[in-house]
Amino acid sequence: MNMQIALLLGQDGLTNGAIYALLSLALVLVFTVTRVIFIPQGEFVAFGALTLAGFQAGKTPGTLWLLLGTGAVVALVDVVVTLRSGALRRIPRILLWNLAYPAATAAVVLLAKPVAWPLPAQVLLALALVVPLGPMIYRLAFQPIAEASVLVLLIVSVAVHLALVGLGLLFFGAEGSRTTAFSDASWQLGSIAVRGQTLWVLGASIFLIVALYLFFGRSIYGKALRATAINRTGARLMGISTVMAGKLSFLLAALIGAFSGILIAPITTIYYDTGFLIGLKGFVAAIIGGLASYPAAAAGALVVGLLESFSSFWASAFKEVIVFTLIIPVLVWRSLTSHHVEEDE
Amino acid sequence: MKRKLLLAALVSVAAASMAHADIKVGVLVSATGPAASLGIPEKNTIALLPKTVAGQKIDYIVLDDGSDTTKAVTDTKKLISEDKVDAIMGSSITPNSLAMVDVVGAAKTPMISMAASEQIIAPMDANRRWVFKVPQNDSLMADAIAAHMSKAGIKTVAFIGFSDAYGEGWWKVFSKSAAANHLKIVDSERFNRTDTSVTGQVLKIISAHPDAVLVAGAGTPSALPEVALREQGYKGTIYQTHGVANNDFLRVGGKDVEGTWLPAGPVLVAAQLPASNPIKKVALDYVKRYEKAYGAGSVSTFGAHAWDAGRLLDNAIPVALKKGKPGTEQFRAALRDALENTKNFVGAHGIFTMTPTNHNGMDQRARVMVKIVNGKWKLEQ
């Protein structure tokens, strides 16, 4: 191995590591706020990327029907619950977000022909389609069992994952897609070429991380999420709605997931089930951070990315083995250094 | 009076159909999961197969094994014990087909696999007696690639394959063919179907300076190493296996897969075959039927395996009907014998001549070398 190869591998590792970092942040966020180990995180990566690819191929992506359908079910459930409790004032708001918004998006997708749009507009439309699915899934799958044990939440999470993967196959087919790059530029830096898309991935990841940092540190919603993560009951007593906190964390997780997918779709081929493995690597990183620390998770993600890149050079047949084996020493070290608290069942 | 006649006719028809039970064919495809790109066209093809043969109605019972070996075995047992099928077509992939061999052997039910590995039918034993296979053996394709390389003056070659049974199987047969053709393998790498980056493997291959690279993967995932090789400035020839022979590969690979060589079943370039080739007519007929039902450009070589399996079965049924009634053990045994006696049967992928020791029966007429030129498959003349 010479310097040039090491630099290329490093560039590759950092690009993948940046994506894993984003996903690990989303996983930590969802887990601390709702105690859900969010396995479907990866599906948002695939849905975001394939929805954009669908626009670029001039097709109507199946996620549109998913949004309309899920929205209708959420509206039905919420209206029934509201009617029972008698809080009729809330009904217009429910209908606006779960029926009118998906219908408006559908009208844009079907009538405006996004195939001819500039890329940033296509990206925004893809996000507008996929991101609302996050809070809707929270409403349907997790809100009714918000107080259940971590294990029950995990099992429901697996079920949601399987359902979404199945829907992904139905919507997008078994074959993968690529999207056009944000930038075709490429710079010669010493002996290696730096691709524009790589810089986009790194830049967007850093931007999102800073934005999340500001959101949690400065905004009232961010502080509410942090309060819920630290003490659920205490936050509730202070007037913070745990339902709102759950929906908001799922919204952010869906946004991060879908945007990560859109970032990497020009670099690699995305399949309906690609998201799971990417999400799993993000999960390894999140575990390194003890599912609690954001900076440790982000650092862990970069380690995973670089380890993956260099092990694919040295021993490609054992790449996944090496990456996932990393979790064992981390768990051993964690269990030795931190005292274990038994969760109340 | 008329009404009475009609009634009598109806009753006799009903009685007749009760006496001659329908032929039941169990079909097991991997229409979901990692092998969905094989299973879906196969499943689509089943719908195009004739519903009656020799005046006998055929029921196709199609199940999806989800590319999962355990489910394939459970489904096979279910087809045999509950549906009492006369024959089984499937599964789409090698691990599932291998697991099914013992089940169909024990139940004495003929099975036609649509998966590629030679292990499914060799070495011949009591259970494999009941198993047939329609796709070309990997070794047939590997020989074609190695021979083509050596003819093109290639001396050194690097291999990058799936880190699963497909990649390992190819590594085995290709290293043998390469040795036979005096090719030196300078590097061997693995990658995963779901990998988002293969930069590491590609850099290692390039630093070994091979004249050619063989990518052994199936479907669109095998475009990734090729795209990465071109991105890093690799100038040599790139070979793929017949696993990539569908139009999605061209769509995903785009200009980066221009000039790629691969061996394939003749159905891939049916229209370009010389008129003297007997396969041309059958292959074109299949392409026409499939595209009529599922749209222009939708056809893939994988579906044609299901077509060949179905037609081999249709060819054997009339012979077997003389020996026994559907639903009986005699019928299944006769069906197996008739399949084994298939001689010079022209399919969309090749010409089948089965023997008691060779349950694939294809020869070099079942492969052509194809080059990707201007985003299209082009037959080597």
XYZ file of C-alpha atoms in Angstrom:
726
model
C 0.000 0.000 0.000
C 1.343 3.391 -0.919
C 0.337 6.879 0.149
C -2.018 7.379 -2.781
C -4.025 4.253 -2.022
C -4.156 5.165 1.663
C -5.529 8.612 0.785
C -8.143 7.176 -1.574
C -9.236 4.653 1.047
C -9.336 7.425 3.633
C -11.532 9.569 1.389
C -13.860 6.632 0.816
C -13.972 5.782 4.511
C -14.760 9.351 5.499
C -17.593 9.592 2.956
C -19.239 6.426 4.229
C -18.402 7.361 7.810
C -20.215 10.690 7.394
C -23.387 8.869 6.345
C -23.068 6.382 9.220
C -22.551 9.346 11.550
C -25.828 10.944 10.449
C -27.709 7.681 10.908
C -26.132 6.986 14.286
C -27.179 10.480 15.441
C -30.760 9.755 14.373
C -30.683 6.390 16.169
C -29.356 7.952 19.369
C -31.961 10.718 19.133
C -34.888 8.340 18.696
C -33.646 5.971 21.389
C -33.033 8.620 24.041
C -36.386 10.324 23.486
C -38.679 7.329 22.907
C -36.572 4.260 23.959
C -37.283 2.790 20.496
C -34.341 1.096 18.786
C -35.304 2.407 15.382
C -34.461 -0.409 12.993
C -36.523 1.075 10.099
C -34.064 4.016 10.052
C -32.369 2.412 7.045
C -35.646 2.194 5.106
C -35.842 5.982 5.042
C -32.420 5.994 3.373
C -33.705 3.701 0.630
C -37.084 5.451 0.317
C -35.473 8.897 0.047
C -32.992 7.770 -2.608
C -35.444 5.697 -4.644
C -38.159 8.360 -4.540
C -35.688 10.832 -6.021
C -34.567 8.225 -8.568
C -38.239 7.697 -9.447
C -38.712 11.413 -10.153
C -35.605 11.453 -12.332
C -36.811 8.441 -14.287
C -40.159 10.183 -14.852
C -42.084 7.642 -12.757
C -44.524 8.230 -9.919
C -42.798 6.769 -6.848
C -44.847 4.323 -4.764
C -44.012 6.256 -1.599
C -46.698 8.719 -2.732
C -49.389 6.072 -2.268
C -47.818 5.066 1.022
C -48.028 8.674 2.223
C -51.671 8.999 1.126
C -52.614 5.649 2.662
C -50.788 6.120 5.960
C -52.126 9.669 6.211
C -55.691 8.438 5.758
C -55.282 5.763 8.445
C -53.702 8.232 10.882
C -56.528 10.726 10.219
C -59.138 8.035 10.860
C -57.541 6.878 14.116
C -56.970 10.423 15.353
C -60.489 11.601 14.477
C -62.052 8.639 16.292
C -59.903 9.274 19.368
C -60.686 12.997 19.268
C -64.435 12.411 18.883
C -64.368 10.167 21.933
C -62.549 12.732 24.030
C -64.723 15.560 22.723
C -61.858 17.898 21.795
C -63.417 18.807 18.447
C -61.234 21.875 17.922
C -58.322 19.624 17.006
C -60.065 17.945 14.071
C -59.267 20.516 11.342
C -55.593 20.350 12.261
C -55.604 16.529 12.047
C -57.296 16.621 8.659
C -54.920 19.302 7.395
C -51.759 17.349 8.155
C -52.911 13.820 7.391
C -55.267 14.309 4.427
C -54.826 17.758 2.895
C -51.023 17.769 2.989
C -50.567 14.340 1.325
C -53.247 15.226 -1.228
C -51.484 18.505 -2.049
C -48.152 16.692 -2.429
C -49.817 14.110 -4.643
C -51.258 16.872 -6.815
C -47.804 18.412 -7.233
C -46.188 15.060 -8.076
C -48.873 13.961 -10.516
C -49.557 17.273 -12.256
C -46.277 19.184 -12.205
C -44.067 16.476 -13.796
C -40.992 16.777 -11.537
C -38.823 14.994 -14.133
C -37.979 18.353 -15.728
C -37.337 20.180 -12.462
C -33.884 21.291 -11.305
C -32.226 18.911 -8.850
C -32.714 20.957 -5.631
C -36.486 21.129 -6.284
C -36.612 17.367 -6.897
C -34.728 16.778 -3.640
C -37.158 18.970 -1.698
C -40.146 17.193 -3.208
C -38.671 13.783 -2.379
C -38.122 14.901 1.214
C -41.661 16.322 1.343
C -42.939 12.880 0.349
C -40.843 10.690 2.607
C -40.239 12.690 5.793
C -43.894 12.948 7.000
C -43.937 9.143 7.088
C -41.750 9.328 10.212
C -44.269 10.952 12.568
C -47.113 8.985 10.950
C -45.334 5.712 11.711
C -44.763 6.920 15.271
C -48.472 7.708 15.610
C -49.598 4.303 14.345
C -46.972 1.906 15.665
C -45.328 3.428 18.722
C -47.573 6.061 20.311
C -50.176 3.509 21.532
C -47.427 1.511 23.293
C -45.172 4.400 24.308
C -44.959 3.136 27.887
C -44.109 -0.467 26.978
C -40.727 -2.044 27.743
C -37.722 -1.563 25.446
C -38.066 -5.165 24.296
C -41.680 -4.719 23.141
C -40.744 -1.495 21.363
C -37.847 -3.316 19.687
C -40.121 -6.097 18.455
C -42.593 -3.579 17.021
C -39.646 -1.811 15.436
C -38.594 -5.052 13.711
C -42.179 -5.511 12.490
C -42.268 -1.989 11.036
C -38.916 -2.659 9.365
C -40.175 -5.854 7.712
C -43.378 -4.161 6.564
C -41.467 -1.239 5.042
C -38.940 -3.501 3.273
C -41.834 -5.449 1.752
C -43.504 -2.242 0.621
C -40.170 -1.069 -0.783
C -39.948 -4.161 -2.983
C -43.523 -3.603 -4.133
C -42.957 0.085 -4.938
C -39.489 0.095 -6.436
C -38.940 -3.463 -7.682
C -35.960 -5.691 -7.011
C -33.444 -3.763 -9.072
C -31.491 -0.768 -7.865
C -31.166 2.789 -9.107
C -28.687 5.623 -9.111
C -29.435 9.324 -9.242
C -27.564 12.137 -10.962
C -24.777 13.688 -8.897
C -25.203 17.026 -7.106
C -21.944 18.052 -8.683
C -19.797 16.497 -11.408
C -16.804 18.608 -10.426
C -13.588 16.916 -9.428
C -10.371 18.445 -8.133
C -6.851 17.138 -8.349
C -5.444 17.314 -4.834
C -1.853 16.174 -5.002
C -1.971 12.710 -6.521
C -5.658 11.943 -5.906
C -8.900 13.183 -7.388
C -11.450 14.575 -4.955
C -14.999 14.196 -6.246
C -17.543 16.957 -5.840
C -20.156 14.555 -4.497
C -17.788 13.463 -1.718
C -17.459 17.080 -0.611
C -21.245 17.399 -0.733
C -21.652 14.391 1.548
C -19.054 15.652 4.029
C -20.307 19.240 3.909
C -23.962 18.289 4.291
C -23.158 15.944 7.168
C -21.195 18.613 9.042
C -23.960 21.137 8.360
C -26.641 18.770 9.694
C -24.576 17.961 12.788
C -24.072 21.657 13.546
C -27.752 22.340 12.874
C -28.750 19.561 15.269
C -26.325 20.908 17.867
C -27.899 24.368 17.635
C -31.398 22.886 17.604
C -30.817 20.959 20.815
C -28.863 23.720 22.525
C -30.836 26.825 21.560
C -34.420 26.069 20.471
C -37.297 25.372 22.850
C -38.300 22.223 20.939
C -34.756 20.918 21.113
C -34.659 21.539 24.836
C -38.012 19.792 25.218
C -36.594 16.743 23.413
C -33.546 16.746 25.652
C -35.724 17.041 28.739
C -37.832 14.080 27.600
C -34.675 12.074 26.954
C -33.311 12.777 30.428
C -36.504 12.171 32.378
C -39.758 11.310 30.680
C -42.027 11.719 33.700
C -40.272 14.856 34.837
C -40.608 16.420 31.410
C -44.299 15.586 31.382
C -44.783 17.258 34.741
C -43.174 20.376 33.270
C -45.845 20.420 30.565
C -43.833 18.852 27.733
C -45.980 16.597 25.594
C -44.257 13.223 25.210
C -46.388 12.573 22.126
C -45.055 15.756 20.551
C -41.502 14.789 21.555
C -41.911 11.321 20.017
C -43.315 12.672 16.748
C -40.637 15.325 16.530
C -37.835 12.810 17.065
C -39.282 10.547 14.370
C -39.626 13.525 12.043
C -35.950 14.360 12.518
C -34.932 10.715 12.121
C -36.905 10.428 8.874
C -35.409 13.692 7.608
C -31.862 12.583 8.394
C -32.470 9.136 6.896
C -34.058 10.340 3.668
C -31.456 13.054 3.195
C -28.596 10.565 3.760
C -30.112 8.386 1.072
C -30.301 11.294 -1.344
C -26.660 12.151 -0.587
C -25.266 8.692 -1.343
C -27.562 7.730 -4.237
C -25.203 9.242 -6.849
C -22.183 7.390 -5.380
C -23.635 3.907 -5.175
C -26.580 1.877 -6.410
C -29.454 1.884 -3.930
C -31.825 -1.079 -3.631
C -35.090 -1.355 -1.762
C -33.245 -3.209 1.013
C -29.898 -1.363 0.972
C -30.978 0.783 3.891
C -30.918 -2.015 6.438
C -27.180 -2.656 6.237
C -26.340 1.061 6.201
C -28.614 1.521 9.199
C -26.943 -1.424 10.944
C -23.507 0.164 10.543
C -24.968 3.390 11.948
C -26.239 1.245 14.800
C -22.743 -0.131 15.485
C -21.566 3.469 15.699
C -24.446 4.385 17.997
C -23.535 1.449 20.264
C -19.969 2.743 20.452
C -21.559 5.912 21.782
C -23.532 3.815 24.290
C -26.787 4.839 22.522
C -26.566 8.056 24.514
C -23.655 10.238 23.447
C -23.862 12.137 20.143
C -20.143 13.019 19.763
C -19.079 9.459 20.657
C -21.565 8.047 18.105
C -20.265 10.376 15.381
C -16.660 9.458 16.180
C -17.626 5.782 16.209
C -19.216 6.217 12.777
C -16.001 7.576 11.316
C -14.101 4.636 12.838
C -16.620 2.223 11.257
C -16.316 3.955 7.858
C -12.509 3.929 7.860
C -12.288 0.383 9.207
C -14.667 -0.778 6.501
C -12.726 0.966 3.767
C -9.305 -0.336 4.829
C -10.528 -3.867 5.548
C -12.096 -4.013 2.084
C -8.580 -3.432 0.753
C -6.767 -5.909 2.975
C -9.316 -8.705 3.358
C -12.431 -8.044 1.294
C -14.002 -11.433 2.053
C -14.030 -10.629 5.782
C -15.020 -6.974 5.588
C -18.413 -7.286 7.282
C -17.007 -9.718 9.823
C -14.359 -7.188 10.829
C -16.832 -4.284 11.028
C -19.406 -6.141 13.100
C -16.773 -7.819 15.295
C -15.789 -4.320 16.375
C -18.928 -4.239 18.482
C -17.684 -7.024 20.795
C -14.652 -5.286 22.353
C -16.766 -2.120 22.590
C -19.492 -3.955 24.504
C -16.947 -5.643 26.775
C -15.294 -2.321 27.505
C -18.675 -0.662 28.105
C -19.884 -3.354 30.475
C -16.624 -3.188 32.441
C -16.533 0.594 32.773
C -20.181 1.472 33.381
C -22.412 0.058 36.096
C -25.468 -1.706 34.766
C -28.929 -0.472 35.662
C -31.702 -3.040 35.424
C -34.660 -1.564 33.630
C -37.973 -1.614 35.479
C -40.398 -3.894 33.715
C -85.605 -32.496 -23.990
C -82.843 -30.088 -24.914
C -82.356 -29.160 -21.308
C -82.103 -32.815 -20.323
C -79.436 -33.413 -22.969
C -77.486 -30.426 -21.708
C -77.738 -31.709 -18.157
C -76.579 -35.140 -19.203
C -73.668 -33.599 -21.076
C -72.727 -31.542 -18.040
C -72.876 -34.566 -15.749
C -70.729 -36.640 -18.065
C -68.196 -33.805 -18.366
C -68.102 -33.529 -14.598
C -67.669 -37.291 -14.248
C -64.919 -37.295 -16.839
C -63.014 -34.524 -15.134
C -63.313 -36.352 -11.827
C -61.869 -39.485 -13.341
C -58.957 -37.550 -14.848
C -57.650 -35.378 -12.046
C -55.809 -32.262 -13.155
C -52.032 -32.320 -13.299
C -50.667 -30.277 -10.436
C -47.347 -28.515 -10.789
C -45.858 -26.813 -7.750
C -43.770 -23.752 -8.595
C -41.356 -22.314 -6.056
C -39.733 -18.983 -6.951
C -37.756 -16.416 -4.962
C -40.010 -13.493 -5.845
C -39.039 -11.492 -2.754
C -35.767 -11.125 -0.854
C -32.274 -10.802 -2.332
C -33.053 -12.985 -5.382
C -36.236 -11.111 -6.319
C -34.769 -9.987 -9.652
C -34.632 -13.675 -10.662
C -37.879 -14.780 -9.075
C -40.159 -12.044 -10.416
C -39.604 -12.714 -14.164
C -39.852 -16.450 -13.460
C -43.153 -15.970 -11.703
C -44.381 -13.781 -14.584
C -43.386 -16.497 -17.051
C -45.408 -19.191 -15.291
C -48.546 -17.226 -16.191
C -47.622 -17.569 -19.883
C -47.253 -21.366 -19.847
C -49.999 -23.398 -21.552
C -52.880 -24.345 -19.244
C -53.629 -27.642 -20.982
C -51.339 -30.289 -22.420
C -52.578 -33.337 -24.339
C -56.144 -32.435 -23.336
C -55.195 -32.476 -19.685
C -55.608 -29.371 -17.540
C -52.518 -28.220 -15.614
C -52.779 -26.374 -12.297
C -49.756 -24.296 -11.399
C -49.487 -23.658 -7.665
C -47.016 -20.789 -7.321
C -45.355 -20.117 -3.962
C -42.734 -17.545 -2.999
C -39.853 -18.785 -0.834
C -38.560 -15.263 -0.115
C -35.010 -16.375 -1.106
C -34.994 -18.211 2.225
C -33.720 -21.801 2.384
C -35.849 -22.868 5.340
C -39.000 -21.550 3.720
C -38.115 -23.322 0.466
C -37.961 -26.655 2.287
C -41.207 -26.022 4.208
C -42.999 -24.979 1.018
C -41.703 -28.019 -0.861
C -43.006 -30.320 1.873
C -46.325 -28.499 1.809
C -46.618 -28.806 -1.983
C -45.906 -32.524 -1.781
C -48.000 -33.544 1.219
C -50.948 -31.116 1.042
C -51.281 -30.218 -2.637
C -50.027 -33.628 -3.823
C -48.224 -32.088 -6.800
C -46.985 -34.250 -9.687
C -43.848 -32.177 -10.267
C -42.039 -29.180 -8.821
C -40.390 -26.309 -10.667
C -37.864 -24.309 -8.652
C -36.336 -22.821 -6.760
C -34.679 -19.752 -8.293
C -31.414 -19.984 -6.359
C -28.818 -22.640 -5.604
C -28.955 -22.870 -1.776
C -32.732 -23.375 -1.856
C -32.602 -25.908 -4.685
C -29.882 -27.902 -2.918
C -31.956 -28.049 0.254
C -34.981 -29.262 -1.727
C -33.130 -32.181 -3.353
C -33.507 -34.544 -0.381
C -37.171 -33.649 0.111
C -38.237 -34.374 -3.472
C -36.011 -37.461 -3.590
C -37.692 -38.941 -0.514
C -41.165 -38.165 -1.898
C -40.260 -39.459 -5.383
C -41.454 -36.260 -7.065
C -39.588 -34.896 -10.101
C -38.149 -31.400 -9.696
C -36.758 -28.971 -12.282
C -34.489 -26.383 -10.702
C -34.080 -22.893 -12.158
C -30.804 -22.285 -10.292
C -27.387 -22.493 -11.895
C -24.980 -24.549 -9.756
C -23.884 -27.936 -11.029
C -23.998 -29.322 -7.468
C -27.786 -29.481 -7.724
C -27.579 -32.363 -10.218
C -24.116 -33.807 -9.625
C -22.826 -36.189 -8.473
C -25.815 -38.360 -9.405
C -27.353 -40.264 -6.464
C -30.699 -41.709 -5.353
C -32.201 -38.296 -4.560
C -30.680 -36.421 -7.495
C -32.267 -39.027 -9.792
C -35.409 -36.930 -9.348
C -33.776 -33.567 -9.928
C -33.268 -31.765 -13.237
C -31.852 -28.326 -13.920
C -32.464 -25.911 -16.809
C -29.849 -23.124 -16.502
C -26.388 -23.624 -17.968
C -23.723 -25.030 -15.632
C -21.372 -22.339 -14.338
C -18.448 -24.348 -15.696
C -19.854 -24.075 -19.242
C -19.918 -20.280 -18.891
C -16.541 -20.073 -17.106
C -14.918 -22.069 -19.928
C -16.393 -19.643 -22.448
C -14.929 -16.653 -20.592
C -11.488 -18.217 -20.101
C -11.309 -19.328 -23.744
C -12.371 -15.869 -24.898
C -9.708 -14.227 -22.711
C -6.933 -16.427 -23.946
C -8.005 -15.853 -27.570
C -7.873 -12.084 -26.961
C -4.269 -12.401 -25.781
C -4.999 -11.784 -22.113
C -2.340 -13.210 -19.764
C -3.246 -11.966 -16.273
C -6.677 -11.631 -14.750
C -8.156 -10.444 -11.439
C -11.351 -11.850 -9.934
C -13.939 -10.010 -7.841
C -17.042 -11.937 -6.796
C -20.004 -11.873 -4.423
C -19.064 -13.059 -0.946
C -21.755 -15.750 -1.097
C -22.407 -19.105 -2.762
C -22.596 -17.465 -6.216
C -19.177 -15.793 -5.940
C -17.523 -18.822 -4.339
C -18.980 -21.169 -6.944
C -17.646 -18.973 -9.723
C -14.261 -18.664 -8.044
C -13.993 -22.470 -8.020
C -14.986 -23.068 -11.646
C -13.171 -20.030 -13.008
C -9.848 -20.802 -11.314
C -10.037 -24.249 -12.956
C -10.908 -22.845 -16.415
C -8.214 -20.168 -16.071
C -5.555 -22.785 -15.309
C -6.683 -24.827 -18.302
C -6.327 -21.754 -20.540
C -2.924 -20.692 -19.088
C -4.280 -17.517 -17.486
C -2.623 -16.223 -14.340
C -4.987 -15.014 -11.604
C -3.200 -12.116 -9.906
C -5.837 -11.093 -7.357
C -9.083 -12.422 -5.898
C -11.487 -10.127 -4.047
C -15.012 -10.339 -2.613
C -17.807 -7.802 -2.253
C -21.377 -7.814 -0.929
C -24.572 -7.278 -2.847
C -25.486 -4.385 -0.548
C -22.043 -2.732 -0.411
C -22.121 1.023 -0.927
C -18.446 1.171 -1.855
C -15.867 -1.199 -3.342
C -13.013 1.321 -3.579
C -10.728 -0.815 -1.397
C -11.069 -3.951 -3.523
C -10.781 -1.973 -6.755
C -7.574 -0.219 -5.678
C -6.035 -3.565 -4.774
C -7.016 -5.001 -8.159
C -5.548 -2.036 -10.015
C -2.286 -2.272 -8.096
C -1.973 -5.900 -9.278
C -2.069 -4.684 -12.939
C -4.257 -7.400 -14.499
C -4.967 -7.419 -18.260
C -8.616 -8.204 -17.521
C -11.015 -8.309 -14.565
C -13.857 -10.793 -14.092
C -16.775 -9.578 -11.957
C -18.797 -12.535 -10.675
C -22.065 -11.143 -9.391
C -25.739 -11.279 -10.290
C -27.973 -8.416 -11.385
C -27.391 -4.692 -10.918
C -25.082 -5.012 -7.870
C -22.308 -6.241 -10.180
C -22.265 -2.843 -11.890
C -20.672 -1.271 -8.800
C -17.150 -2.809 -9.109
C -17.101 -2.025 -12.804
C -18.130 1.610 -12.297
C -15.529 1.927 -9.511
C -12.810 0.383 -11.720
C -13.495 2.895 -14.489
C -13.643 5.766 -11.979
C -10.194 4.868 -10.708
C -8.922 4.835 -14.275
C -8.658 1.102 -15.006
C -8.133 0.621 -18.765
C -8.197 -3.194 -19.167
C -11.016 -5.424 -20.408
C -13.834 -6.245 -17.999
C -15.807 -9.488 -18.068
C -19.100 -10.158 -16.297
C -21.011 -13.407 -15.805
C -24.408 -14.285 -17.288
C -25.895 -13.252 -13.908
C -26.028 -9.633 -15.124
C -27.961 -10.321 -18.326
C -30.947 -8.065 -17.727
C -31.711 -4.569 -18.946
C -31.570 -3.072 -15.447
C -27.836 -3.747 -15.465
C -27.465 -1.552 -18.560
C -29.620 1.154 -16.960
C -27.615 1.267 -13.731
C -24.179 0.793 -15.321
C -24.714 3.388 -18.051
C -21.618 4.408 -20.005
C -19.268 2.790 -17.465
C -20.180 -0.726 -18.606
C -19.533 -0.045 -22.321
C -17.289 -2.691 -23.858
C -17.981 -5.319 -21.213
C -17.883 -8.974 -22.332
C -20.107 -11.671 -20.901
C -21.298 -15.166 -21.749
C -25.078 -15.539 -21.893
C -27.892 -17.781 -22.929
C -28.828 -17.210 -26.611
C -32.222 -15.779 -25.605
C -30.493 -12.525 -24.562
C -29.673 -11.734 -28.193
C -32.432 -13.819 -29.799
C -33.031 -11.372 -32.653
C -29.330 -11.307 -33.609
C -28.939 -15.099 -33.841
C -28.371 -16.465 -37.351
C -31.552 -17.871 -38.922
C -29.910 -21.312 -39.117
C -29.835 -21.544 -35.306
C -32.831 -23.639 -34.141
C -32.885 -21.806 -30.800
C -33.740 -18.511 -32.513
C -37.376 -19.405 -33.219
C -38.119 -20.633 -29.686
C -36.285 -17.745 -28.023
C -37.992 -15.100 -30.176
C -41.370 -16.683 -29.481
C -40.741 -16.449 -25.726
C -39.542 -12.831 -25.959
C -42.639 -11.916 -27.972
C -45.052 -13.541 -25.513
C -43.351 -12.036 -22.469
C -43.166 -8.506 -23.875
C -46.774 -8.709 -25.051
C -47.866 -9.453 -21.489
C -45.463 -7.249 -19.503
C -44.384 -4.466 -21.880
C -41.539 -3.890 -24.345
C -38.028 -4.325 -22.960
C -39.270 -6.133 -19.840
C -37.901 -9.556 -20.795
C -34.886 -11.077 -19.006
C -32.953 -14.306 -19.435
C -34.033 -15.518 -15.968
C -37.670 -15.787 -16.963
C -36.614 -17.875 -19.957
C -35.324 -20.555 -17.550
C -38.857 -20.892 -16.190
C -40.127 -21.085 -19.775
C -37.667 -23.898 -20.577
C -38.568 -25.752 -17.365
C -42.281 -25.481 -18.136
C -41.885 -26.601 -21.730
C -39.669 -29.563 -20.791
C -42.432 -30.626 -18.447
C -45.111 -30.170 -21.140
C -42.979 -32.262 -23.467
C -42.753 -35.096 -20.926
C -46.392 -35.090 -19.769
C -47.985 -36.810 -22.830
C -45.489 -39.694 -22.520
C -46.108 -40.043 -18.792
C -49.903 -39.931 -19.206
C -49.726 -43.274 -21.032
C -48.210 -44.930 -17.955
C -50.362 -43.602 -15.144
C -52.941 -41.131 -13.903
C -51.923 -37.744 -12.465
C -51.706 -37.788 -8.697
C -50.261 -41.303 -8.556
C -46.750 -42.498 -7.902
C -46.617 -44.252 -11.307
C -47.337 -40.956 -13.040
C -44.561 -39.152 -11.173
C -42.084 -41.959 -11.917
C -43.129 -41.964 -15.589
C -42.743 -38.179 -15.705
C -39.226 -38.491 -14.315
C -38.337 -41.167 -16.872
C -39.781 -39.079 -19.685
C -37.750 -36.037 -18.562
C -34.600 -38.144 -18.448
C -35.314 -39.367 -21.987
C -35.568 -35.824 -23.389
C -33.545 -35.753 -26.586
C -32.624 -32.702 -28.697
C -35.318 -30.568 -27.151
C -34.948 -26.968 -28.282
C -35.456 -24.399 -25.513
C -34.972 -20.633 -25.353
C -31.594 -21.088 -23.659
C -30.196 -24.088 -25.500
C -30.761 -27.629 -26.650
C -31.410 -30.258 -24.004
C -30.320 -33.880 -24.353
C -30.653 -35.549 -20.953
C -29.002 -38.808 -19.921
C -29.228 -40.805 -16.666
C -25.992 -39.105 -15.531
C -26.555 -35.636 -16.988
C -29.767 -33.955 -15.864
C -28.937 -30.620 -17.465
C -28.132 -31.832 -20.943
C -26.905 -28.548 -22.424
C -23.840 -28.180 -24.631
C -21.886 -25.203 -25.980
C -24.885 -24.219 -28.142
C -26.402 -22.921 -24.882
C -23.940 -20.043 -24.611
C -22.893 -17.083 -26.715
C -20.372 -14.337 -26.026
C -21.991 -10.922 -25.873
C -20.467 -7.430 -25.737
C -22.142 -4.282 -24.458
C -22.041 -1.755 -27.314
C -23.878 1.591 -27.179
C -25.944 0.448 -24.215
C -27.148 -2.716 -26.011
C -26.228 -6.414 -25.970
C -24.317 -7.317 -29.116
C -23.691 -10.908 -30.196
C -20.084 -11.797 -31.052
C -20.128 -12.961 -34.640
